[in-house]
Amino acid sequence: MRAVVVSSPNVFSVQDIDVPRPGPNELLCRVHRATICGTDVHIVQGEYPNFWPQEWPHILGHEWAGEVIALGQGSEALGWRPGDRVAGTSHAACGFCRKCVTGRYNLCENFGIKGLHSQYGHNAPGAFADYVVHSVKSVFRIPDAIGYDEAAMLDPAAIALHTVKRGRLEPGSTAVVIGAGVMGLLVAECARALGAGRVIVAGRGQRLVKAEELGNEVIDVTRLDMVDSIRSTTGGLGADVIYECSGDPNALGSAVEAARKGARIAVIGIPQLESSFPLRRLVLDEIEILGVRASAGEMAEIVPLVLAGMVRLQPLITHRFPLEDFSDAFSVFKNRTDGSLKVILSTGL
Ligand SMILES: [Zn+2]
Ligand SMILES: [Zn+2]
């Protein structure tokens, strides 16, 4: 089969490799569509040494949809059949540690230990390939009304939903999303779906135009001061919940400044540098900062929201490439060519 193999930082190609075999409680799936994630760029660039991945070479990709081809031992008893249409997510956690048994498997305490924990496309082989093997924990059935394009985006959409839930969004409240990339736009969708009264996206460029087309209020940070704008549009009070989706380490300080008393700030963008913020304001105004890592149970929750049209995925798809043109697809995504947002890889099915 074909697979996108990264042999060392910034060195990758589409190679012919053996089709993997499913082990106990695993499924072999035919990948129909996969999409490129911001994290893929950082992995390719070798920014998480000895972690994502723990060793090279590495098969990239963790956002995908396809169909079940073959069942590993035990999968049939868990209800799986060849031909099932599925979407994948990256975490296959141990299921035994305290975090796993309390439902927070995204924080598995056996992270990265071979045989106990896999994060596909990060520390285990991923889905930029014709076939992929996943644990039954990491695949979710999709209804016929959701096509493979959208299904391949359910993983990041579930992460957006997890982000919004971490911020404990209350009905009618004002949510601010910092960053108008794919994750920011998905978080905006989920915030509206969960009852935000106002959703304000702060960003720049063509992505911000897209944010406005999708019905969000917008702040162009190239022309306006973000903190002043948020304060003035909320009667001086600040935002109830702020979602930091840009990964800019300076954004956290601005978020604390722009937060209403008692507000929550959920951070999904992974900054490459340390960050500082006004600690006194955090203490005296009881502002909460919450980290967000991937998703934990939201794959099953995002499906009905997408089906109901409450979370729109299609408008975020800007480009499509066949799998063998991965190099072009990667460069279009990484360089934001032509306002690229979600770039879809197709295996030809
Ligand atoms: Zn991702
Ligand atoms: Zn665990």
mmCIF file of C-alpha atoms and ligand atoms in Angstrom:
data_model
loop_
_atom_site.group_PDB
_atom_site.id
_atom_site.type_symbol
_atom_site.label_atom_id
_atom_site.label_comp_id
_atom_site.label_asym_id
_atom_site.label_seq_id
_atom_site.Cartn_x
_atom_site.Cartn_y
_atom_site.Cartn_z
ATOM 1 C CA MET A 1 0.000 0.000 0.000
ATOM 2 C CA ARG A 2 0.992 3.647 -0.301
ATOM 3 C CA ALA A 3 1.819 5.612 2.854
ATOM 4 C CA VAL A 4 3.264 9.019 3.668
ATOM 5 C CA VAL A 5 6.482 8.111 5.486
ATOM 6 C CA VAL A 6 8.507 10.762 7.314
ATOM 7 C CA SER A 7 12.031 9.352 7.563
ATOM 8 C CA SER A 8 13.538 12.267 9.523
ATOM 9 C CA PRO A 9 12.538 15.891 10.191
ATOM 10 C CA ASN A 10 11.367 17.575 6.967
ATOM 11 C CA VAL A 11 12.178 14.475 4.876
ATOM 12 C CA PHE A 12 9.103 12.627 3.674
ATOM 13 C CA SER A 13 7.762 10.748 0.662
ATOM 14 C CA VAL A 14 4.933 8.492 -0.449
ATOM 15 C CA GLN A 15 6.309 4.955 -0.212
ATOM 16 C CA ASP A 16 5.120 1.421 -0.896
ATOM 17 C CA ILE A 17 4.926 -0.537 2.351
ATOM 18 C CA ASP A 18 3.164 -3.663 3.620
ATOM 19 C CA VAL A 19 -0.486 -3.469 4.609
ATOM 20 C CA PRO A 20 -0.596 -3.683 8.432
ATOM 21 C CA ARG A 21 -2.432 -6.553 10.153
ATOM 22 C CA PRO A 22 -5.007 -5.954 12.887
ATOM 23 C CA GLY A 23 -4.198 -7.367 16.336
ATOM 24 C CA PRO A 24 -6.671 -8.174 19.121
ATOM 25 C CA ASN A 25 -9.503 -5.612 19.353
ATOM 26 C CA GLU A 26 -8.174 -3.796 16.311
ATOM 27 C CA LEU A 27 -9.644 -3.102 12.871
ATOM 28 C CA LEU A 28 -7.973 -2.875 9.489
ATOM 29 C CA CYS A 29 -9.627 0.003 7.647
ATOM 30 C CA ARG A 30 -9.448 1.245 4.067
ATOM 31 C CA VAL A 31 -8.803 4.991 4.248
ATOM 32 C CA HIS A 32 -11.002 6.972 1.846
ATOM 33 C CA ARG A 33 -10.161 10.514 2.964
ATOM 34 C CA ALA A 34 -7.673 12.070 5.356
ATOM 35 C CA THR A 35 -7.069 15.705 6.234
ATOM 36 C CA ILE A 36 -3.920 17.574 7.193
ATOM 37 C CA CYS A 37 -3.760 19.034 10.721
ATOM 38 C CA GLY A 38 -1.570 21.843 12.065
ATOM 39 C CA THR A 39 0.025 19.291 14.392
ATOM 40 C CA ASP A 40 1.191 17.309 11.326
ATOM 41 C CA VAL A 41 3.309 20.292 10.275
ATOM 42 C CA HIS A 42 4.999 20.440 13.681
ATOM 43 C CA ILE A 43 5.575 16.673 13.665
ATOM 44 C CA VAL A 44 7.125 16.792 10.175
ATOM 45 C CA GLN A 45 9.380 19.633 11.306
ATOM 46 C CA GLY A 46 10.627 17.494 14.196
ATOM 47 C CA GLU A 47 9.393 19.877 16.886
ATOM 48 C CA TYR A 48 8.517 17.145 19.420
ATOM 49 C CA PRO A 49 11.741 15.109 19.582
ATOM 50 C CA ASN A 50 11.446 11.618 21.144
ATOM 51 C CA PHE A 51 7.756 12.245 21.785
ATOM 52 C CA TRP A 52 5.763 12.679 18.553
ATOM 53 C CA PRO A 53 7.090 10.375 17.150
ATOM 54 C CA GLN A 54 9.337 8.540 19.572
ATOM 55 C CA GLU A 55 11.411 7.329 16.623
ATOM 56 C CA TRP A 56 11.710 7.777 12.854
ATOM 57 C CA PRO A 57 10.523 6.685 10.335
ATOM 58 C CA HIS A 58 6.945 7.634 11.055
ATOM 59 C CA ILE A 59 3.661 7.296 9.141
ATOM 60 C CA LEU A 60 1.803 10.573 9.474
ATOM 61 C CA GLY A 61 -1.932 11.319 9.716
ATOM 62 C CA HIS A 62 -4.646 11.169 12.346
ATOM 63 C CA GLU A 63 -7.764 12.738 10.797
ATOM 64 C CA TRP A 64 -9.429 10.249 8.462
ATOM 65 C CA ALA A 65 -12.516 8.332 7.425
ATOM 66 C CA GLY A 66 -12.997 5.080 5.585
ATOM 67 C CA GLU A 67 -14.420 1.603 5.933
ATOM 68 C CA VAL A 68 -13.669 -1.480 7.967
ATOM 69 C CA ILE A 69 -11.990 -4.194 5.885
ATOM 70 C CA ALA A 70 -10.859 -6.850 8.359
ATOM 71 C CA LEU A 71 -11.419 -7.585 12.030
ATOM 72 C CA GLY A 72 -8.766 -8.428 14.603
ATOM 73 C CA GLN A 73 -9.598 -11.053 17.194
ATOM 74 C CA GLY A 74 -12.355 -9.862 19.544
ATOM 75 C CA SER A 75 -13.623 -7.024 17.329
ATOM 76 C CA GLU A 76 -16.645 -8.924 16.056
ATOM 77 C CA ALA A 77 -17.898 -9.495 19.608
ATOM 78 C CA LEU A 78 -17.702 -5.719 20.078
ATOM 79 C CA GLY A 79 -20.132 -5.237 17.196
ATOM 80 C CA TRP A 80 -17.834 -4.471 14.280
ATOM 81 C CA ARG A 81 -18.385 -5.800 10.759
ATOM 82 C CA PRO A 82 -16.501 -5.443 7.468
ATOM 83 C CA GLY A 83 -18.034 -2.600 5.461
ATOM 84 C CA ASP A 84 -18.815 -0.406 8.487
ATOM 85 C CA ARG A 85 -18.251 3.268 7.584
ATOM 86 C CA VAL A 86 -16.041 4.861 10.198
ATOM 87 C CA ALA A 87 -14.131 7.983 11.228
ATOM 88 C CA GLY A 88 -10.944 7.759 13.252
ATOM 89 C CA THR A 89 -9.474 9.660 16.157
ATOM 90 C CA SER A 90 -5.940 9.531 17.450
ATOM 91 C CA HIS A 91 -6.045 8.355 21.076
ATOM 92 C CA ALA A 92 -6.069 4.640 21.932
ATOM 93 C CA ALA A 93 -5.354 4.896 25.624
ATOM 94 C CA CYS A 94 -4.620 2.084 28.108
ATOM 95 C CA GLY A 95 -8.111 1.882 29.628
ATOM 96 C CA PHE A 96 -6.694 0.920 33.039
ATOM 97 C CA CYS A 97 -5.097 3.989 34.622
ATOM 98 C CA ARG A 98 -6.999 6.392 36.878
ATOM 99 C CA LYS A 99 -7.364 8.992 34.111
ATOM 100 C CA CYS A 100 -8.713 6.412 31.649
ATOM 101 C CA VAL A 101 -11.254 4.914 34.044
ATOM 102 C CA THR A 102 -12.553 8.380 34.919
ATOM 103 C CA GLY A 103 -13.103 9.177 31.231
ATOM 104 C CA ARG A 104 -10.082 11.402 30.710
ATOM 105 C CA TYR A 105 -8.264 8.994 28.393
ATOM 106 C CA ASN A 106 -6.700 11.929 26.525
ATOM 107 C CA LEU A 107 -4.502 12.261 29.649
ATOM 108 C CA CYS A 108 -3.653 8.542 29.911
ATOM 109 C CA GLU A 109 -0.959 8.024 32.522
ATOM 110 C CA ASN A 110 0.589 5.278 30.414
ATOM 111 C CA PHE A 111 1.065 7.650 27.492
ATOM 112 C CA GLY A 112 3.492 6.367 24.905
ATOM 113 C CA ILE A 113 4.190 3.036 26.585
ATOM 114 C CA LYS A 114 4.191 0.444 23.804
ATOM 115 C CA GLY A 115 1.423 -2.115 24.169
ATOM 116 C CA LEU A 116 -0.574 0.142 26.503
ATOM 117 C CA HIS A 117 -1.057 3.392 24.661
ATOM 118 C CA SER A 118 -1.070 4.570 21.060
ATOM 119 C CA GLN A 119 -1.706 7.955 19.569
ATOM 120 C CA TYR A 120 -2.055 7.242 15.869
ATOM 121 C CA GLY A 121 -0.135 9.536 13.575
ATOM 122 C CA HIS A 122 1.743 10.898 16.607
ATOM 123 C CA ASN A 123 3.549 7.992 18.299
ATOM 124 C CA ALA A 124 1.987 5.112 16.308
ATOM 125 C CA PRO A 125 1.484 4.634 12.539
ATOM 126 C CA GLY A 126 -1.074 7.029 11.093
ATOM 127 C CA ALA A 127 -3.660 7.257 8.346
ATOM 128 C CA PHE A 128 -1.995 9.029 5.413
ATOM 129 C CA ALA A 129 -2.030 5.655 3.695
ATOM 130 C CA ASP A 130 -4.337 3.321 1.773
ATOM 131 C CA TYR A 131 -4.954 1.264 4.921
ATOM 132 C CA VAL A 132 -4.672 1.870 8.634
ATOM 133 C CA VAL A 133 -5.015 -0.296 11.748
ATOM 134 C CA HIS A 134 -6.797 1.260 14.722
ATOM 135 C CA SER A 135 -8.022 -0.013 18.064
ATOM 136 C CA VAL A 136 -11.824 -0.277 18.219
ATOM 137 C CA LYS A 137 -11.546 2.469 20.863
ATOM 138 C CA SER A 138 -10.454 4.927 18.200
ATOM 139 C CA VAL A 139 -12.993 4.422 15.407
ATOM 140 C CA PHE A 140 -16.580 5.621 15.348
ATOM 141 C CA ARG A 141 -19.435 4.607 13.064
ATOM 142 C CA ILE A 142 -20.723 7.363 10.801
ATOM 143 C CA PRO A 143 -24.245 7.632 9.410
ATOM 144 C CA ASP A 144 -24.803 7.499 5.631
ATOM 145 C CA ALA A 145 -25.793 11.179 5.609
ATOM 146 C CA ILE A 146 -22.233 12.200 6.533
ATOM 147 C CA GLY A 147 -19.890 11.847 3.553
ATOM 148 C CA TYR A 148 -16.266 10.790 3.866
ATOM 149 C CA ASP A 149 -14.982 14.375 3.381
ATOM 150 C CA GLU A 150 -16.834 15.627 6.437
ATOM 151 C CA ALA A 151 -16.237 12.412 8.359
ATOM 152 C CA ALA A 152 -12.478 12.907 8.010
ATOM 153 C CA MET A 153 -12.938 16.212 9.884
ATOM 154 C CA LEU A 154 -14.823 14.730 12.829
ATOM 155 C CA ASP A 155 -11.598 14.349 14.850
ATOM 156 C CA PRO A 156 -10.732 18.083 14.852
ATOM 157 C CA ALA A 157 -14.430 18.941 15.251
ATOM 158 C CA ALA A 158 -14.558 16.710 18.351
ATOM 159 C CA ILE A 159 -11.491 18.515 19.696
ATOM 160 C CA ALA A 160 -13.261 21.836 19.119
ATOM 161 C CA LEU A 161 -16.271 20.534 21.028
ATOM 162 C CA HIS A 162 -14.032 19.385 23.890
ATOM 163 C CA THR A 163 -12.467 22.868 23.908
ATOM 164 C CA VAL A 164 -15.855 24.576 24.181
ATOM 165 C CA LYS A 165 -16.950 22.220 26.968
ATOM 166 C CA ARG A 166 -13.698 22.788 28.892
ATOM 167 C CA GLY A 167 -14.559 26.520 28.881
ATOM 168 C CA ARG A 168 -17.946 25.724 30.527
ATOM 169 C CA LEU A 169 -19.819 27.901 28.068
ATOM 170 C CA GLU A 170 -23.154 29.087 29.443
ATOM 171 C CA PRO A 171 -26.257 29.785 27.306
ATOM 172 C CA GLY A 172 -26.390 33.312 25.934
ATOM 173 C CA SER A 173 -22.841 34.150 26.911
ATOM 174 C CA THR A 174 -20.269 35.985 24.826
ATOM 175 C CA ALA A 175 -17.488 33.774 23.488
ATOM 176 C CA VAL A 176 -14.307 35.094 21.938
ATOM 177 C CA VAL A 177 -12.193 32.867 19.699
ATOM 178 C CA ILE A 178 -8.584 33.947 19.171
ATOM 179 C CA GLY A 179 -7.285 32.599 15.854
ATOM 180 C CA ALA A 180 -9.329 32.133 12.669
ATOM 181 C CA GLY A 181 -7.670 28.925 11.479
ATOM 182 C CA VAL A 182 -9.455 25.605 11.205
ATOM 183 C CA MET A 183 -9.514 25.007 14.967
ATOM 184 C CA GLY A 184 -10.730 28.543 15.689
ATOM 185 C CA LEU A 185 -13.537 28.270 13.131
ATOM 186 C CA LEU A 186 -14.552 24.829 14.452
ATOM 187 C CA VAL A 187 -14.558 26.153 18.024
ATOM 188 C CA ALA A 188 -16.773 29.045 16.862
ATOM 189 C CA GLU A 189 -19.201 26.529 15.327
ATOM 190 C CA CYS A 190 -19.292 24.451 18.516
ATOM 191 C CA ALA A 191 -19.685 27.521 20.743
ATOM 192 C CA ARG A 192 -22.762 28.567 18.752
ATOM 193 C CA ALA A 193 -24.103 24.995 18.817
ATOM 194 C CA LEU A 194 -23.773 24.935 22.604
ATOM 195 C CA GLY A 195 -25.668 28.182 23.048
ATOM 196 C CA ALA A 196 -23.284 31.136 22.880
ATOM 197 C CA GLY A 197 -25.237 34.349 22.394
ATOM 198 C CA ARG A 198 -22.359 36.029 20.601
ATOM 199 C CA VAL A 199 -19.289 34.513 18.966
ATOM 200 C CA ILE A 200 -16.474 36.938 18.173
ATOM 201 C CA VAL A 201 -13.469 35.684 16.184
ATOM 202 C CA ALA A 202 -10.196 37.630 16.358
ATOM 203 C CA GLY A 203 -7.798 36.991 13.496
ATOM 204 C CA ARG A 204 -6.526 38.216 10.180
ATOM 205 C CA GLY A 205 -6.563 37.758 6.417
ATOM 206 C CA GLN A 206 -8.738 35.520 4.278
ATOM 207 C CA ARG A 207 -9.450 33.285 7.251
ATOM 208 C CA LEU A 208 -11.147 36.154 9.038
ATOM 209 C CA VAL A 209 -13.280 36.796 5.940
ATOM 210 C CA LYS A 210 -14.370 33.150 6.170
ATOM 211 C CA ALA A 211 -15.144 33.624 9.876
ATOM 212 C CA GLU A 212 -17.436 36.524 8.976
ATOM 213 C CA GLU A 213 -19.100 34.564 6.146
ATOM 214 C CA LEU A 214 -19.908 31.868 8.692
ATOM 215 C CA GLY A 215 -21.852 34.377 10.781
ATOM 216 C CA ASN A 216 -19.310 35.290 13.437
ATOM 217 C CA GLU A 217 -18.546 38.804 14.602
ATOM 218 C CA VAL A 218 -14.926 39.531 13.772
ATOM 219 C CA ILE A 219 -11.988 41.601 15.023
ATOM 220 C CA ASP A 220 -9.200 42.218 12.517
ATOM 221 C CA VAL A 221 -6.124 42.212 14.727
ATOM 222 C CA THR A 222 -4.048 43.913 12.006
ATOM 223 C CA ARG A 223 -6.218 47.024 12.319
ATOM 224 C CA LEU A 224 -7.635 46.972 15.847
ATOM 225 C CA ASP A 225 -6.366 46.326 19.349
ATOM 226 C CA MET A 226 -7.995 43.043 20.336
ATOM 227 C CA VAL A 227 -8.350 43.778 24.055
ATOM 228 C CA ASP A 228 -9.824 47.267 23.476
ATOM 229 C CA SER A 229 -12.229 45.904 20.852
ATOM 230 C CA ILE A 230 -13.491 43.112 23.100
ATOM 231 C CA ARG A 231 -13.905 45.486 26.033
ATOM 232 C CA SER A 232 -15.746 48.126 23.998
ATOM 233 C CA THR A 233 -18.136 45.637 22.391
ATOM 234 C CA THR A 234 -19.036 44.129 25.789
ATOM 235 C CA GLY A 235 -19.825 47.399 27.550
ATOM 236 C CA GLY A 236 -16.406 47.342 29.217
ATOM 237 C CA LEU A 237 -17.085 44.011 30.926
ATOM 238 C CA GLY A 238 -15.045 41.598 28.789
ATOM 239 C CA ALA A 239 -15.853 38.169 27.344
ATOM 240 C CA ASP A 240 -17.455 35.361 29.362
ATOM 241 C CA VAL A 241 -15.319 32.669 27.742
ATOM 242 C CA ILE A 242 -12.214 33.015 25.610
ATOM 243 C CA TYR A 243 -10.861 30.236 23.416
ATOM 244 C CA GLU A 244 -7.170 30.571 22.555
ATOM 245 C CA CYS A 245 -6.753 28.760 19.240
ATOM 246 C CA SER A 246 -3.825 30.664 17.715
ATOM 247 C CA GLY A 247 -0.848 29.109 19.522
ATOM 248 C CA ASP A 248 0.636 32.603 19.837
ATOM 249 C CA PRO A 249 2.267 32.757 23.290
ATOM 250 C CA ASN A 250 1.370 36.468 23.572
ATOM 251 C CA ALA A 251 -2.322 35.703 23.107
ATOM 252 C CA LEU A 252 -2.757 34.376 26.639
ATOM 253 C CA GLY A 253 -1.857 37.714 28.243
ATOM 254 C CA SER A 254 -4.334 39.492 25.964
ATOM 255 C CA ALA A 255 -6.971 36.891 26.783
ATOM 256 C CA VAL A 256 -6.584 37.521 30.517
ATOM 257 C CA GLU A 257 -6.899 41.286 29.864
ATOM 258 C CA ALA A 258 -10.015 40.800 27.719
ATOM 259 C CA ALA A 259 -11.752 38.333 30.047
ATOM 260 C CA ARG A 260 -14.773 39.271 32.118
ATOM 261 C CA LYS A 261 -14.594 38.817 35.888
ATOM 262 C CA GLY A 262 -15.036 35.115 36.618
ATOM 263 C CA ALA A 263 -14.346 34.187 32.985
ATOM 264 C CA ARG A 264 -12.777 31.014 31.660
ATOM 265 C CA ILE A 265 -9.960 30.867 29.119
ATOM 266 C CA ALA A 266 -9.540 27.516 27.379
ATOM 267 C CA VAL A 267 -6.239 27.078 25.536
ATOM 268 C CA ILE A 268 -6.052 24.605 22.623
ATOM 269 C CA GLY A 269 -3.277 26.268 20.573
ATOM 270 C CA ILE A 270 0.038 24.643 21.532
ATOM 271 C CA PRO A 271 2.592 27.463 21.882
ATOM 272 C CA GLN A 272 6.220 26.835 20.979
ATOM 273 C CA LEU A 273 7.392 29.358 23.604
ATOM 274 C CA GLU A 274 6.566 30.122 27.229
ATOM 275 C CA SER A 275 3.978 32.742 27.948
ATOM 276 C CA SER A 276 3.316 35.384 30.587
ATOM 277 C CA PHE A 277 0.023 36.902 31.684
ATOM 278 C CA PRO A 278 -1.249 39.354 34.317
ATOM 279 C CA LEU A 279 -1.343 37.068 37.345
ATOM 280 C CA ARG A 280 -2.839 39.647 39.702
ATOM 281 C CA ARG A 281 -5.868 40.053 37.422
ATOM 282 C CA LEU A 282 -6.221 36.250 37.289
ATOM 283 C CA VAL A 283 -6.222 36.003 41.087
ATOM 284 C CA LEU A 284 -8.394 38.974 42.005
ATOM 285 C CA ASP A 285 -11.003 38.449 39.271
ATOM 286 C CA GLU A 286 -11.106 34.666 39.592
ATOM 287 C CA ILE A 287 -10.245 34.065 35.965
ATOM 288 C CA GLU A 288 -9.618 30.439 35.091
ATOM 289 C CA ILE A 289 -7.140 29.200 32.508
ATOM 290 C CA LEU A 290 -7.803 25.664 31.272
ATOM 291 C CA GLY A 291 -5.590 23.511 29.105
ATOM 292 C CA VAL A 292 -7.219 21.434 26.394
ATOM 293 C CA ARG A 293 -5.727 18.281 24.973
ATOM 294 C CA ALA A 294 -7.407 16.552 22.032
ATOM 295 C CA SER A 295 -10.851 15.166 22.861
ATOM 296 C CA ALA A 296 -12.248 12.690 25.373
ATOM 297 C CA GLY A 297 -15.536 11.151 24.333
ATOM 298 C CA GLU A 298 -16.647 13.920 21.976
ATOM 299 C CA MET A 299 -16.422 11.882 18.736
ATOM 300 C CA ALA A 300 -19.829 10.383 19.512
ATOM 301 C CA GLU A 301 -21.225 13.795 20.471
ATOM 302 C CA ILE A 302 -20.076 15.715 17.411
ATOM 303 C CA VAL A 303 -21.785 13.367 14.918
ATOM 304 C CA PRO A 304 -25.394 14.421 15.747
ATOM 305 C CA LEU A 305 -24.345 18.098 15.820
ATOM 306 C CA VAL A 306 -22.923 17.764 12.302
ATOM 307 C CA LEU A 307 -25.980 15.792 11.125
ATOM 308 C CA ALA A 308 -28.279 18.525 12.456
ATOM 309 C CA GLY A 309 -26.312 21.199 10.595
ATOM 310 C CA MET A 310 -25.351 22.868 13.877
ATOM 311 C CA VAL A 311 -21.630 22.362 13.263
ATOM 312 C CA ARG A 312 -20.731 23.020 9.623
ATOM 313 C CA LEU A 313 -17.634 21.308 8.248
ATOM 314 C CA GLN A 314 -18.025 21.579 4.463
ATOM 315 C CA PRO A 315 -17.255 25.345 4.286
ATOM 316 C CA LEU A 316 -13.826 24.750 5.816
ATOM 317 C CA ILE A 317 -12.683 22.450 2.981
ATOM 318 C CA THR A 318 -10.634 24.515 0.544
ATOM 319 C CA HIS A 319 -8.346 22.070 -1.258
ATOM 320 C CA ARG A 320 -8.178 18.442 -2.382
ATOM 321 C CA PHE A 321 -5.234 16.346 -3.500
ATOM 322 C CA PRO A 322 -4.655 12.686 -4.296
ATOM 323 C CA LEU A 323 -2.551 10.928 -1.648
ATOM 324 C CA GLU A 324 0.435 10.620 -3.983
ATOM 325 C CA ASP A 325 0.574 14.432 -4.247
ATOM 326 C CA PHE A 326 1.054 14.749 -0.491
ATOM 327 C CA SER A 327 4.057 17.015 -0.908
ATOM 328 C CA ASP A 328 1.976 19.623 -2.814
ATOM 329 C CA ALA A 329 -0.918 19.265 -0.375
ATOM 330 C CA PHE A 330 1.416 19.758 2.583
ATOM 331 C CA SER A 331 2.938 22.903 1.113
ATOM 332 C CA VAL A 332 -0.482 24.412 0.286
ATOM 333 C CA PHE A 333 -1.623 23.736 3.857
ATOM 334 C CA LYS A 334 1.554 24.891 5.565
ATOM 335 C CA ASN A 335 1.914 28.093 3.523
ATOM 336 C CA ARG A 336 -1.817 28.922 3.693
ATOM 337 C CA THR A 337 -1.757 29.139 -0.117
ATOM 338 C CA ASP A 338 -4.979 30.601 -1.574
ATOM 339 C CA GLY A 339 -6.475 30.940 1.897
ATOM 340 C CA SER A 340 -6.166 27.216 2.542
ATOM 341 C CA LEU A 341 -7.992 25.808 5.550
ATOM 342 C CA LYS A 342 -8.781 22.096 5.420
ATOM 343 C CA VAL A 343 -6.789 20.222 2.793
ATOM 344 C CA ILE A 344 -8.227 16.809 1.955
ATOM 345 C CA LEU A 345 -6.158 13.843 0.809
ATOM 346 C CA SER A 346 -8.009 11.280 -1.243
ATOM 347 C CA THR A 347 -6.871 7.699 -1.799
ATOM 348 C CA GLY A 348 -8.894 7.537 -5.015
ATOM 349 C CA LEU A 349 -12.013 5.844 -3.649
HETATM 350 ZN ZN ZN B 1 -5.327 17.034 14.395
HETATM 351 ZN ZN ZN B 2 -4.685 5.162 30.655
#
